[in-house]
Short mmCIF file of C-alpha atoms in Angstrom, two decimals:
data_model
loop_
_atom_site.label_atom_id
_atom_site.label_comp_id
_atom_site.label_asym_id
_atom_site.label_seq_id
_atom_site.Cartn_x
_atom_site.Cartn_y
_atom_site.Cartn_z
CA MET A 19 79.30 141.78 65.97
CA ILE A 20 79.19 145.59 66.09
CA PRO A 21 77.72 147.13 69.46
CA ALA A 22 74.77 149.17 69.44
CA SER A 23 75.52 152.86 69.38
CA PHE A 24 75.97 154.79 72.73
CA ASP A 25 77.50 158.17 74.10
CA TYR A 26 80.99 158.18 75.60
CA VAL A 27 82.88 160.23 77.96
CA ARG A 28 86.48 160.04 79.45
CA PRO A 29 86.66 162.12 82.55
CA THR A 30 89.79 163.01 84.40
CA THR A 31 88.63 163.01 88.04
CA VAL A 32 86.71 160.75 90.11
CA GLU A 33 84.34 163.61 90.75
CA GLU A 34 83.76 164.31 87.04
CA ALA A 35 83.08 160.27 86.48
CA VAL A 36 80.59 160.42 89.45
CA THR A 37 78.72 163.39 87.88
CA ALA A 38 78.63 161.74 84.52
CA LEU A 39 77.18 158.52 86.14
CA ARG A 40 74.64 160.68 87.66
CA GLU A 41 73.47 162.43 84.55
CA GLY A 42 73.62 159.31 82.51
CA GLY A 43 71.01 157.50 84.59
CA ASP A 44 70.39 153.91 85.06
CA ASP A 45 71.82 152.93 81.54
CA ALA A 46 75.11 154.42 82.24
CA LYS A 47 78.01 151.88 82.59
CA ILE A 48 81.57 152.33 83.73
CA MET A 49 84.60 151.06 81.59
CA ALA A 50 87.88 150.05 83.27
CA GLY A 51 90.31 148.08 81.40
CA GLY A 52 87.47 146.80 79.19
CA GLN A 53 88.73 143.17 78.80
CA SER A 54 85.31 142.02 79.85
CA PHE A 55 82.95 144.90 79.26
CA ILE A 56 84.08 145.24 75.54
CA PRO A 57 83.10 141.60 74.67
CA VAL A 58 79.67 142.22 76.31
CA LEU A 59 79.09 145.20 74.06
CA ARG A 60 80.04 143.39 70.88
CA LEU A 61 77.86 140.51 71.76
CA ARG A 62 75.09 142.92 72.42
CA MET A 63 74.58 141.46 76.12
CA GLY A 64 74.46 145.02 77.26
CA ASP A 65 73.44 148.25 75.45
CA PRO A 66 74.29 151.18 77.63
CA SER A 67 73.33 154.72 76.63
CA LEU A 68 76.36 156.13 78.00
CA VAL A 69 79.85 154.66 78.78
CA VAL A 70 82.32 156.28 81.34
CA ASP A 71 85.70 155.33 80.43
CA LEU A 72 87.93 155.58 83.71
CA GLY A 73 91.26 155.44 81.89
CA GLY A 74 91.92 159.06 81.91
CA ILE A 75 91.87 159.36 85.63
CA PRO A 76 95.42 159.41 86.94
CA GLU A 77 94.62 159.04 90.54
CA LEU A 78 92.99 155.72 90.31
CA ARG A 79 96.44 154.05 89.14
CA GLY A 80 99.41 153.16 91.14
CA VAL A 81 100.42 151.35 94.24
CA ARG A 82 101.37 152.99 97.61
CA GLU A 83 102.16 152.54 101.32
CA ASP A 84 99.79 153.69 103.88
CA GLY A 85 100.87 152.66 107.44
CA ASP A 86 100.22 148.79 107.90
CA GLN A 87 98.43 148.76 104.59
CA ILE A 88 99.19 148.83 100.88
CA VAL A 89 96.85 150.68 98.51
CA VAL A 90 96.36 149.75 95.20
CA GLY A 91 94.51 152.09 92.73
CA ALA A 92 91.56 150.53 91.05
CA MET A 93 92.78 151.20 87.55
CA THR A 94 96.28 149.79 88.11
CA THR A 95 96.71 146.96 85.48
CA HIS A 96 97.32 143.40 86.08
CA HIS A 97 100.77 143.78 84.58
CA ASP A 98 101.79 146.59 87.03
CA VAL A 99 100.60 144.34 89.94
CA THR A 100 102.61 141.78 89.19
CA ARG A 101 105.67 143.92 88.63
CA ASP A 102 105.18 146.10 91.99
CA ASP A 103 107.96 145.84 94.54
CA LEU A 104 105.66 146.77 97.45
CA LEU A 105 102.90 144.30 96.52
CA ASN A 106 105.73 141.49 96.10
CA GLN A 107 107.25 142.14 99.60
CA HIS A 108 103.81 142.73 101.41
CA VAL A 109 101.10 141.29 99.68
CA LYS A 110 102.58 138.48 97.58
CA LEU A 111 99.37 136.31 97.24
CA ILE A 112 97.63 139.16 95.02
CA SER A 113 100.87 139.30 92.79
CA GLU A 114 100.96 135.39 92.40
CA ALA A 115 97.23 135.27 91.50
CA THR A 116 97.45 137.93 89.00
CA LYS A 117 100.21 136.28 87.33
CA THR A 118 97.70 133.60 86.23
CA VAL A 119 95.12 135.94 84.80
CA ALA A 120 94.49 135.43 80.98
CA ASP A 121 97.35 136.14 78.94
CA PHE A 122 100.11 139.15 78.61
CA GLN A 123 97.87 141.20 76.23
CA VAL A 124 95.09 141.01 78.70
CA ARG A 125 97.16 141.73 81.72
CA HIS A 126 98.53 144.91 80.10
CA ARG A 127 94.99 146.43 79.55
CA GLY A 128 92.77 144.60 82.30
CA THR A 129 92.57 146.44 85.75
CA LEU A 130 92.42 144.93 89.49
CA GLY A 131 89.35 147.29 90.24
CA GLY A 132 87.58 146.12 86.96
CA ALA A 133 88.36 142.44 87.72
CA LEU A 134 86.87 142.71 91.38
CA ALA A 135 83.88 144.97 90.21
CA HIS A 136 82.98 142.44 87.38
CA ALA A 137 82.79 139.59 90.18
CA ASP A 138 83.00 136.56 88.03
CA PRO A 139 82.86 133.59 90.26
CA ALA A 140 85.72 131.98 88.10
CA GLY A 141 87.74 135.12 88.26
CA ASP A 142 91.07 134.86 89.69
CA LEU A 143 91.48 137.91 91.99
CA ALA A 144 88.38 137.91 94.35
CA ALA A 145 89.63 134.87 96.29
CA PRO A 146 92.88 136.34 97.41
CA THR A 147 91.31 139.68 98.19
CA LEU A 148 88.86 137.80 100.45
CA ALA A 149 91.51 135.68 101.89
CA LEU A 150 93.74 138.69 102.72
CA ASP A 151 90.69 140.76 104.19
CA ALA A 152 90.92 143.74 102.01
CA GLU A 153 88.90 146.71 102.19
CA LEU A 154 87.48 148.17 98.82
CA VAL A 155 87.06 151.75 98.65
CA ILE A 156 84.03 153.06 96.74
CA GLN A 157 83.04 156.63 96.16
CA GLY A 158 79.73 158.30 95.10
CA GLU A 159 77.87 161.47 95.35
CA ASN A 160 77.68 161.17 99.14
CA GLY A 161 81.38 160.74 99.56
CA GLU A 162 83.68 157.80 100.19
CA ARG A 163 82.89 154.57 102.17
CA ARG A 164 84.94 151.23 102.64
CA VAL A 165 83.60 147.79 102.48
CA GLY A 166 85.30 144.69 103.66
CA ALA A 167 85.83 141.97 101.07
CA ALA A 168 83.50 139.74 103.04
CA ASP A 169 80.57 142.06 102.51
CA PHE A 170 81.61 143.28 98.88
CA PHE A 171 80.96 140.21 96.65
CA GLU A 172 77.05 139.59 97.19
CA ASP A 173 76.50 137.01 94.33
CA TYR A 174 77.18 136.10 90.82
CA PHE A 175 78.43 139.39 89.24
CA THR A 176 76.89 141.26 91.71
CA THR A 177 78.81 143.64 94.29
CA ALA A 178 78.19 146.12 97.00
CA ILE A 179 79.16 149.09 94.53
CA GLY A 180 75.88 150.85 94.47
CA PRO A 181 74.28 153.10 91.48
CA GLY A 182 76.39 156.18 90.76
CA GLU A 183 79.18 154.63 92.73
CA ILE A 184 82.87 153.81 91.59
CA LEU A 185 85.37 151.42 93.03
CA THR A 186 88.44 153.74 93.48
CA ALA A 187 91.04 151.74 95.62
CA ILE A 188 91.77 148.38 97.29
CA ARG A 189 93.48 148.45 100.65
CA PHE A 190 95.36 145.41 101.69
CA PRO A 191 96.75 144.65 105.14
CA LYS A 192 100.49 143.70 105.17
CA PHE A 193 101.46 139.91 105.08
CA THR A 194 105.18 140.50 105.20
CA GLY A 195 106.96 137.39 105.41
CA TRP A 196 104.12 134.95 104.52
CA GLY A 197 104.40 132.55 101.96
CA ALA A 198 101.83 132.66 99.20
CA ARG A 199 100.64 130.54 96.48
CA TYR A 200 97.90 130.63 93.89
CA GLU A 201 96.96 127.04 92.55
CA LYS A 202 94.54 126.99 89.49
CA PHE A 203 92.98 124.09 87.63
CA ASN A 204 91.60 124.97 84.10
CA ARG A 205 91.22 123.03 80.94
CA VAL A 206 93.66 124.87 78.74
CA ALA A 207 96.05 127.62 79.32
CA GLN A 208 94.81 131.20 80.02
CA ALA A 209 91.16 129.94 80.48
CA TRP A 210 88.94 130.83 83.64
CA SER A 211 89.45 128.65 86.68
CA ILE A 212 87.36 125.43 86.90
CA VAL A 213 88.61 125.64 90.46
CA ALA A 214 91.49 127.59 92.34
CA VAL A 215 92.91 128.17 95.59
CA ALA A 216 94.49 131.19 97.11
CA ALA A 217 96.81 130.39 100.08
CA ALA A 218 98.88 132.64 102.48
CA VAL A 219 100.78 130.76 105.19
CA LYS A 220 102.87 132.03 107.91
CA VAL A 221 105.39 129.41 109.65
CA GLU A 222 107.59 130.18 112.39
CA GLY A 223 110.09 127.60 113.93
CA GLY A 224 108.25 124.88 112.00
CA THR A 225 104.62 125.64 113.24
CA ILE A 226 101.94 127.05 111.26
CA THR A 227 100.97 130.13 113.22
CA ASP A 228 98.42 131.57 110.83
CA ALA A 229 96.78 130.73 107.40
CA ARG A 230 94.40 132.53 104.85
CA ILE A 231 92.80 130.15 102.41
CA GLY A 232 90.28 131.59 99.68
CA LEU A 233 88.81 129.50 97.15
CA THR A 234 87.50 130.30 93.52
CA ASN A 235 84.51 129.20 91.77
CA MET A 236 83.02 127.07 94.45
CA ALA A 237 80.24 129.27 94.76
CA GLY A 238 78.61 132.49 93.47
CA THR A 239 81.01 134.58 95.38
CA PRO A 240 84.63 133.35 96.70
CA VAL A 241 84.85 131.57 99.70
CA ARG A 242 87.09 131.40 102.70
CA ALA A 243 88.20 127.96 103.69
CA ARG A 244 87.92 128.47 107.40
CA GLY A 245 87.83 124.82 108.17
CA VAL A 246 90.99 124.42 106.73
CA GLU A 247 92.64 127.59 108.26
CA SER A 248 91.42 126.31 111.74
CA ALA A 249 93.02 122.85 111.16
CA LEU A 250 96.29 124.31 110.14
CA VAL A 251 97.03 126.88 112.75
CA GLY A 252 99.25 125.81 115.60
CA GLN A 253 100.15 122.58 113.90
CA THR A 254 103.71 121.35 112.97
CA MET A 255 104.39 122.00 109.35
CA SER A 256 104.37 118.52 107.62
CA GLU A 257 102.86 117.39 104.42
CA GLU A 258 100.66 114.87 106.36
CA THR A 259 99.27 117.77 108.45
CA VAL A 260 98.52 119.70 105.33
CA ARG A 261 96.77 117.25 103.39
CA ALA A 262 94.58 116.18 106.58
CA ALA A 263 93.47 119.73 107.13
CA ALA A 264 92.89 120.22 103.28
CA GLN A 265 89.83 117.50 103.37
CA ALA A 266 87.90 120.48 104.97
CA ALA A 267 88.33 122.74 101.90
CA ALA A 268 84.90 121.92 100.25
CA GLU A 269 83.00 122.54 103.59
CA GLY A 270 80.43 125.41 103.39
CA THR A 271 80.87 125.48 99.51
CA SER A 272 78.05 125.29 96.89
CA PRO A 273 79.93 124.67 93.42
CA THR A 274 77.67 124.11 90.43
CA SER A 275 77.75 121.37 87.74
CA ASP A 276 78.33 122.55 84.10
CA ALA A 277 80.13 121.36 81.24
CA ASP A 278 83.53 121.79 82.86
CA ALA A 279 82.96 120.03 85.71
CA GLY A 280 80.37 118.48 88.25
CA SER A 281 80.03 119.95 91.52
CA ASP A 282 81.60 116.58 93.25
CA TYR A 283 84.60 116.91 90.79
CA ARG A 284 85.00 120.68 92.15
CA GLU A 285 84.80 119.62 95.63
CA HIS A 286 87.42 116.86 95.28
CA LEU A 287 89.76 119.61 93.12
CA ALA A 288 89.24 122.16 96.09
CA ARG A 289 90.86 119.49 98.37
CA VAL A 290 93.57 118.41 96.04
CA LEU A 291 94.58 122.24 95.16
CA THR A 292 94.06 123.52 98.73
CA GLY A 293 96.84 120.89 99.76
CA ARG A 294 99.22 121.87 97.13
CA ALA A 295 98.83 125.51 97.76
CA VAL A 296 99.31 125.37 101.24
CA LEU A 297 102.40 123.12 100.93
CA ALA A 298 103.90 125.49 98.22
CA ALA A 299 103.10 128.57 100.14
CA ALA A 300 104.81 127.06 103.20
CA GLY A 301 107.85 126.35 101.30
#
């Protein structure tokens, strides 16, 4: 289908983009990589009066080190995330999860910030962002603010980004030396996750000293599997220990039933995939 007509601007600074959003009013929409937004336009599920394309703002791209954090510009593509040395060294989980997103073509166009702002419950990058306690940097007319990942994802396709605001960066704490794994279950290659598990594990001297577990598509927002984390920390690393701890993976979740899977099957998948992800992360 052909989208409805709309005006289009391509600002070169964040300030210009914020101004364009204000002048465009409630019907103005942001386009990042466009991999979710353009299909919405073509299907006429949305009909904005103005599209603000962030692709012309250089400051929103790239990865840099800032003390004990790694800062990723919101317009950094999935392809660049998977290839970045800083992320592979210090925030391996986000690199591993990004490798599973769609296909090569989408990863060359889609962006980390666009995926997080879209907040699809089946999207692959929200759960690792939550598990890693990332901060999301949002800018509007009143300046810049930071929101923790636990408060950023509010509901289905709903985030803490307010009217006239733009997600500009994601700040990840360093997890240097941690093992990481993103375990994903879907019907066909390149499809959305039916359930997925993001696991980052720190093992010292054969003992699990810390663990972070995030679940994809087990509720309207990503979920931390804190019961699993608590059951793992302080335990001797073994397959038996991990699989026992993974039985708590579905606690506190509210998975839906749909054409892909029932809620009970999703709970089963969460337990199985958590065990696999933690074992792989721990080596």
